[in-house]
Short mmCIF file of C-alpha atoms in Angstrom, two decimals:
data_model
loop_
_atom_site.label_atom_id
_atom_site.label_comp_id
_atom_site.label_asym_id
_atom_site.label_seq_id
_atom_site.Cartn_x
_atom_site.Cartn_y
_atom_site.Cartn_z
CA UNK T 38 8.03 126.17 -1.24
CA UNK T 39 10.22 129.25 -1.85
CA UNK T 40 10.73 130.59 -5.39
CA UNK T 41 14.21 132.16 -6.24
CA UNK T 42 15.89 133.44 -9.24
CA UNK T 43 19.32 131.61 -9.67
CA UNK T 44 22.13 131.37 -12.27
CA UNK T 45 23.46 128.07 -13.77
CA UNK T 46 27.49 127.80 -13.37
CA UNK T 47 29.82 125.20 -14.82
CA UNK T 48 30.79 122.42 -12.43
CA UNK T 49 34.12 122.35 -13.80
CA UNK T 50 35.82 124.95 -15.97
CA UNK T 51 39.48 125.63 -17.05
CA UNK T 52 41.38 127.85 -19.48
CA UNK T 53 44.11 125.50 -21.35
CA UNK T 54 47.24 127.15 -22.06
CA UNK T 55 50.20 126.20 -23.45
CA UNK T 56 53.18 125.19 -21.13
CA UNK T 57 55.79 125.36 -23.84
CA UNK T 58 56.69 127.63 -26.91
CA UNK T 59 56.35 126.04 -30.23
CA UNK T 60 54.04 125.80 -33.45
CA UNK T 61 50.80 124.24 -33.44
CA UNK T 62 51.03 121.09 -35.68
CA UNK T 63 47.19 119.91 -35.16
CA UNK T 64 43.98 120.93 -33.62
CA UNK T 65 42.31 117.60 -32.96
CA UNK T 66 38.78 118.68 -32.23
CA UNK T 67 35.54 120.53 -33.50
CA UNK T 68 34.66 123.84 -31.77
CA UNK T 69 31.80 123.02 -29.34
CA UNK T 70 32.92 119.25 -29.42
CA UNK T 71 32.47 117.08 -26.48
CA UNK T 72 35.68 114.94 -25.52
CA UNK T 73 36.94 112.57 -22.91
CA UNK T 74 39.44 112.41 -20.33
CA UNK T 75 42.88 112.13 -21.94
CA UNK T 76 41.71 113.11 -25.73
CA UNK T 77 44.41 114.74 -27.62
CA UNK T 78 43.52 118.53 -28.17
CA UNK T 79 46.50 119.82 -29.92
CA UNK T 80 49.95 119.21 -30.94
CA UNK T 81 52.70 121.53 -30.64
CA UNK T 82 55.95 120.82 -32.41
CA UNK T 83 58.15 118.90 -30.44
CA UNK T 84 61.11 118.75 -32.88
CA UNK T 85 63.49 121.29 -30.59
CA UNK T 86 62.81 119.34 -27.58
CA UNK T 87 63.79 116.14 -29.42
CA UNK T 88 66.94 117.67 -30.59
CA UNK T 89 67.67 118.72 -26.91
CA UNK T 90 66.91 115.30 -25.54
CA UNK T 91 69.16 113.45 -28.34
CA UNK T 92 72.11 115.92 -27.34
CA UNK T 93 71.46 115.32 -23.53
CA UNK T 94 71.62 111.77 -24.14
CA UNK T 95 74.82 111.64 -25.91
CA UNK T 96 76.25 113.97 -23.38
CA UNK T 97 75.04 111.80 -20.53
CA UNK T 98 76.92 108.46 -22.25
CA UNK T 99 80.08 110.43 -22.68
CA UNK T 100 80.38 112.16 -19.39
CA UNK T 101 79.23 108.71 -17.92
CA UNK T 102 82.12 107.15 -19.41
CA UNK T 103 84.40 109.70 -18.23
CA UNK T 104 82.96 109.36 -14.61
CA UNK T 105 83.85 105.80 -14.69
CA UNK T 106 87.59 106.57 -15.75
CA UNK T 107 87.71 109.09 -12.94
CA UNK T 108 86.40 106.82 -10.50
CA UNK T 109 88.88 104.25 -11.38
CA UNK T 110 91.65 107.08 -11.28
CA UNK T 111 90.65 108.42 -7.89
CA UNK T 112 91.03 104.55 -6.50
CA UNK T 113 94.41 104.27 -7.96
CA UNK T 114 95.47 107.95 -6.75
CA UNK T 115 94.10 107.19 -3.16
CA UNK T 116 96.36 103.89 -3.32
CA UNK T 117 99.28 105.91 -4.09
CA UNK T 118 98.96 108.65 -1.72
CA UNK T 119 98.62 106.11 1.14
CA UNK T 120 101.68 104.84 -0.13
CA UNK T 121 103.13 108.38 -0.17
CA UNK T 122 103.74 107.79 -4.08
CA UNK T 123 102.01 110.93 -4.89
CA UNK T 124 101.30 114.25 -2.89
CA UNK T 125 98.31 115.18 -1.20
CA UNK T 126 97.47 117.95 -3.86
CA UNK T 127 97.62 115.63 -6.56
CA UNK T 128 95.21 113.05 -4.85
CA UNK T 129 92.73 116.19 -4.05
CA UNK T 130 92.90 117.50 -7.45
CA UNK T 131 92.06 113.99 -8.74
CA UNK T 132 89.29 113.77 -6.38
CA UNK T 133 87.91 116.98 -7.45
CA UNK T 134 87.73 115.96 -10.96
CA UNK T 135 85.66 112.90 -9.98
CA UNK T 136 83.25 114.75 -8.21
CA UNK T 137 82.78 117.45 -10.74
CA UNK T 138 82.35 114.62 -13.53
CA UNK T 139 79.62 113.27 -11.05
CA UNK T 140 77.69 116.71 -11.03
CA UNK T 141 78.10 116.73 -14.96
CA UNK T 142 76.36 113.35 -14.93
CA UNK T 143 73.53 114.53 -12.79
CA UNK T 144 73.15 117.65 -14.76
CA UNK T 145 72.98 115.70 -18.14
CA UNK T 146 70.20 113.42 -16.32
CA UNK T 147 68.18 116.71 -15.39
CA UNK T 148 68.27 118.02 -19.02
CA UNK T 149 66.90 114.72 -20.16
CA UNK T 150 64.03 114.68 -17.74
CA UNK T 151 63.42 118.28 -18.56
CA UNK T 152 63.58 117.41 -22.59
CA UNK T 153 61.08 114.73 -21.75
CA UNK T 154 58.55 116.79 -19.81
CA UNK T 155 58.67 119.37 -22.73
CA UNK T 156 57.98 116.79 -25.30
CA UNK T 157 54.94 115.67 -23.00
CA UNK T 158 53.70 119.15 -22.76
CA UNK T 159 53.79 119.20 -26.47
CA UNK T 160 50.60 117.02 -26.59
CA UNK T 161 47.79 119.00 -25.02
CA UNK T 162 44.89 116.70 -23.63
CA UNK T 163 41.63 116.99 -21.83
CA UNK T 164 41.92 116.81 -18.06
CA UNK T 165 38.56 115.47 -17.71
CA UNK T 166 35.16 114.97 -19.59
CA UNK T 167 34.24 118.24 -21.02
CA UNK T 168 32.56 120.23 -23.45
CA UNK T 169 34.94 122.61 -25.49
CA UNK T 170 34.51 126.40 -26.35
CA UNK T 171 35.88 127.79 -29.72
CA UNK T 172 39.51 127.16 -30.40
CA UNK T 173 41.58 130.51 -30.22
CA UNK T 174 44.31 129.13 -32.23
CA UNK T 175 44.84 127.43 -35.66
CA UNK T 176 47.18 125.19 -37.05
CA UNK T 177 50.35 127.00 -37.78
CA UNK T 178 50.23 129.54 -34.86
CA UNK T 179 53.08 130.15 -32.41
CA UNK T 180 52.01 129.50 -28.70
CA UNK T 181 53.65 130.01 -25.68
CA UNK T 182 53.09 130.02 -22.03
CA UNK T 183 52.41 133.75 -21.98
CA UNK T 184 49.56 133.02 -24.48
CA UNK T 185 46.08 133.73 -22.54
CA UNK T 186 44.38 130.52 -23.42
CA UNK T 187 43.99 128.03 -26.47
CA UNK T 188 40.34 126.91 -25.43
CA UNK T 189 38.11 126.95 -22.42
CA UNK T 190 36.66 123.97 -21.16
CA UNK T 191 33.18 123.07 -19.38
CA UNK T 192 31.54 120.11 -17.84
CA UNK T 193 28.12 119.98 -18.84
CA UNK T 194 26.85 117.56 -16.23
CA UNK T 195 26.13 117.99 -13.15
CA UNK T 196 25.89 121.55 -13.15
CA UNK T 197 25.77 124.13 -10.49
CA UNK T 198 23.10 126.64 -9.65
CA UNK T 199 23.56 129.72 -7.56
CA UNK T 200 21.16 131.73 -5.92
CA UNK T 201 20.56 133.66 -2.71
CA UNK T 202 18.12 133.02 -0.01
CA UNK T 203 16.65 135.47 2.38
CA UNK T 204 17.92 135.14 5.95
CA UNK T 205 14.79 134.49 7.67
CA UNK T 206 14.63 131.03 5.53
CA UNK T 207 18.17 129.71 6.72
CA UNK T 208 17.22 128.23 9.71
CA UNK T 209 14.29 125.85 8.04
CA UNK T 210 16.74 125.16 5.40
CA UNK T 211 19.16 124.07 7.61
CA UNK T 212 16.67 121.72 9.41
CA UNK T 213 15.44 120.36 6.12
CA UNK T 214 18.90 119.38 5.02
CA UNK T 215 19.58 117.41 8.18
CA UNK T 216 16.33 115.70 8.05
CA UNK T 217 16.64 115.10 4.14
CA UNK T 218 13.20 116.83 3.79
CA UNK T 219 14.36 119.57 1.17
CA UNK T 220 13.51 118.92 -2.34
CA UNK T 221 15.07 121.54 -5.06
CA UNK T 222 13.80 122.11 -8.48
CA UNK T 223 15.02 124.19 -11.18
CA UNK T 224 12.98 125.42 -14.08
CA UNK T 225 14.23 127.49 -17.23
CA UNK T 226 12.30 130.23 -18.96
CA UNK T 227 11.35 127.64 -21.44
CA UNK T 228 9.65 125.57 -18.83
CA UNK T 229 12.06 122.84 -18.82
CA UNK T 230 12.59 121.25 -15.45
CA UNK T 231 15.31 119.32 -13.55
CA UNK T 232 14.67 117.78 -10.50
CA UNK T 233 17.03 116.12 -7.69
CA UNK T 234 18.93 119.56 -6.88
CA UNK T 235 21.21 118.97 -3.83
CA UNK T 236 22.61 121.95 -2.09
CA UNK T 237 26.32 121.70 -1.51
CA UNK T 238 27.54 125.34 -0.31
CA UNK T 239 25.79 127.76 1.98
CA UNK T 240 27.92 130.83 2.43
CA UNK T 241 29.52 131.66 5.84
CA UNK T 242 28.02 135.11 6.11
CA UNK T 243 24.81 136.97 5.24
CA UNK T 244 25.14 140.07 2.74
CA UNK T 245 24.18 142.89 5.10
CA UNK T 246 23.03 145.02 2.10
CA UNK T 247 20.60 142.57 0.91
CA UNK T 248 19.80 140.36 3.94
CA UNK T 249 20.33 137.41 1.63
CA UNK T 250 22.95 134.47 1.88
CA UNK T 251 24.61 132.86 -1.21
CA UNK T 252 23.91 129.12 -1.79
CA UNK T 253 24.98 126.82 -4.32
CA UNK T 254 23.05 123.54 -5.68
CA UNK T 255 24.04 120.83 -7.98
CA UNK T 256 21.87 119.10 -10.61
CA UNK T 257 21.83 116.13 -13.00
CA UNK T 258 22.28 117.68 -16.59
CA UNK T 259 22.84 114.80 -18.82
CA UNK T 260 20.45 116.26 -21.25
CA UNK T 261 22.13 119.81 -21.28
CA UNK T 262 18.78 121.50 -20.49
CA UNK T 263 21.11 124.19 -18.49
CA UNK T 264 24.00 126.20 -19.59
CA UNK T 265 26.55 128.10 -17.78
CA UNK T 266 25.26 131.66 -17.47
CA UNK T 267 21.45 130.89 -17.99
CA UNK T 268 19.03 132.38 -15.69
CA UNK T 269 16.63 129.95 -14.10
CA UNK T 270 13.92 129.75 -11.61
CA UNK T 271 14.78 127.87 -8.46
CA UNK T 272 11.97 126.19 -6.20
CA UNK T 273 12.70 124.80 -2.84
CA UNK T 274 10.29 122.68 -0.68
CA UNK T 275 11.54 122.67 2.74
CA UNK T 276 10.89 120.96 5.96
CA UNK T 277 7.18 121.07 7.32
CA UNK T 278 6.19 119.48 10.56
CA UNK T 279 3.62 116.57 10.29
CA UNK T 280 0.81 118.32 12.24
CA UNK T 281 1.11 121.82 10.56
CA UNK T 282 -1.54 123.65 8.89
CA UNK T 283 -1.10 125.92 5.78
CA UNK T 284 -2.98 128.95 5.01
CA UNK T 285 -2.68 132.04 2.74
CA UNK T 286 -0.38 134.47 3.87
CA UNK T 287 -2.87 137.27 3.35
CA UNK T 288 -5.02 135.90 6.19
CA UNK T 289 -2.51 136.58 8.66
CA UNK T 290 -2.25 139.82 10.78
CA UNK T 291 -0.19 140.72 13.71
CA UNK T 292 -0.86 142.52 17.17
CA UNK T 293 0.79 142.80 20.59
CA UNK T 294 0.34 139.14 21.31
CA UNK T 295 1.96 138.30 17.77
CA UNK T 296 0.51 136.72 14.75
CA UNK T 297 -3.32 135.98 14.33
CA UNK T 298 -6.01 135.03 11.79
CA UNK T 299 -9.81 135.29 11.77
CA UNK T 300 -11.94 132.10 11.35
CA UNK T 301 -15.58 131.84 11.31
CA UNK T 302 -17.38 129.89 13.83
CA UNK T 303 -20.84 128.08 13.50
CA UNK T 304 -22.79 131.46 14.06
CA UNK T 305 -20.81 133.21 11.20
CA UNK T 306 -19.04 135.41 13.50
CA UNK T 307 -15.41 136.41 13.31
CA UNK T 308 -13.01 134.56 15.86
CA UNK T 309 -9.61 135.83 16.67
CA UNK T 310 -6.91 132.85 16.68
CA UNK T 311 -3.45 133.44 18.23
CA UNK T 312 -1.20 130.99 15.95
CA UNK T 313 2.02 129.80 16.40
CA UNK T 314 3.98 130.04 12.85
CA UNK T 315 6.78 127.63 11.65
CA UNK T 316 7.26 129.20 8.34
CA UNK T 317 6.18 131.73 6.13
CA UNK T 318 6.96 133.14 2.62
CA UNK T 319 4.87 135.68 0.41
CA UNK T 320 2.17 133.05 -0.70
CA UNK T 321 1.57 131.01 2.41
CA UNK T 322 2.27 130.33 6.06
CA UNK T 323 2.93 127.12 7.79
CA UNK T 324 0.85 126.96 11.38
CA UNK T 325 2.04 124.35 13.96
CA UNK T 326 -0.69 125.45 16.52
CA UNK T 327 -3.71 127.83 17.26
CA UNK T 328 -6.24 126.55 14.80
CA UNK T 329 -7.73 123.18 13.94
CA UNK T 330 -8.26 121.33 10.58
CA UNK T 331 -11.24 122.13 8.94
CA UNK T 332 -11.61 125.57 10.44
CA UNK T 333 -12.83 128.15 7.71
CA UNK T 334 -9.93 131.01 7.46
CA UNK T 335 -11.03 134.68 6.50
CA UNK T 336 -8.58 135.99 3.78
CA UNK T 337 -10.57 139.01 2.89
CA UNK T 338 -11.85 141.97 4.48
CA UNK T 339 -10.43 140.82 7.94
CA UNK T 340 -8.70 144.27 8.23
CA UNK T 341 -12.06 145.88 9.30
CA UNK T 342 -13.31 142.81 11.48
CA UNK T 343 -13.45 142.89 15.16
CA UNK T 344 -13.51 139.54 17.37
CA UNK T 345 -17.19 138.55 17.51
CA UNK T 346 -18.21 140.64 14.25
CA UNK T 347 -20.62 138.76 12.07
CA UNK T 348 -19.38 137.73 8.32
CA UNK T 349 -20.50 136.71 5.34
CA UNK T 350 -18.79 133.76 4.27
CA UNK T 351 -17.94 133.52 0.38
CA UNK T 352 -15.91 130.11 -0.65
CA UNK T 353 -12.78 131.04 -2.88
#
């Protein structure tokens, strides 16, 4: 198991801003409330946009009638031009008038679409299931797209936890993820625990200053045990080979041949055992080979021992 310090982060977060300029008519939530996707948060006065829409609709109606007349006139002038009854200049002028009216109709349609969009933007809704912060505006306030934010929204579940892992554990964690043998648990300072964490992000480089790599995990948080910004303790249980043995880290020493430990034989003498380590941390080491299950490992006083020295065994 690896013990690490982490910080809870929101899974989804956004600052809600107004996309139109206008006066706040209603605030439809309480500070800190949880809302569902599509719930109305704010309503902005849409009267100016309604007026713009009505004017554009009236213009479209008038310009459409004029265009229909121009289309008929263009057809009539074309026939006259083919019979040499009108000049080319007269026909081209009529054709130009018709095309200008067609462009005017398209402009009217664009103004109507924009007005409808402004009316839609006048109702600000929750983009997903969220928990709201304190509102920064009240009824009657004038807002605009330049206004920093109306309210901040965060999801409460699931939640991210970010932490950094020493580079020496990276290979073991990668193996544990591939074999589905990695267990991640988070505990708060008040000893509340959340299990079933899943690593979803491992950074693509190691910080040369700290020798660590940033990792992010998701955890279920239906009971809102964790809050964004909260400091937590992360426990990672990683892959351990089935035939491996675990001994305290303080038992291990190193020499030219690599890591070794002392064990006690049947004659109460210290015996050096060179070991093959697959994992280690400050608390324990995982040994793949070099000792047998049931052997007595020396964990105190081994700095002054030599191979074959007599020892006095005291059970811990």
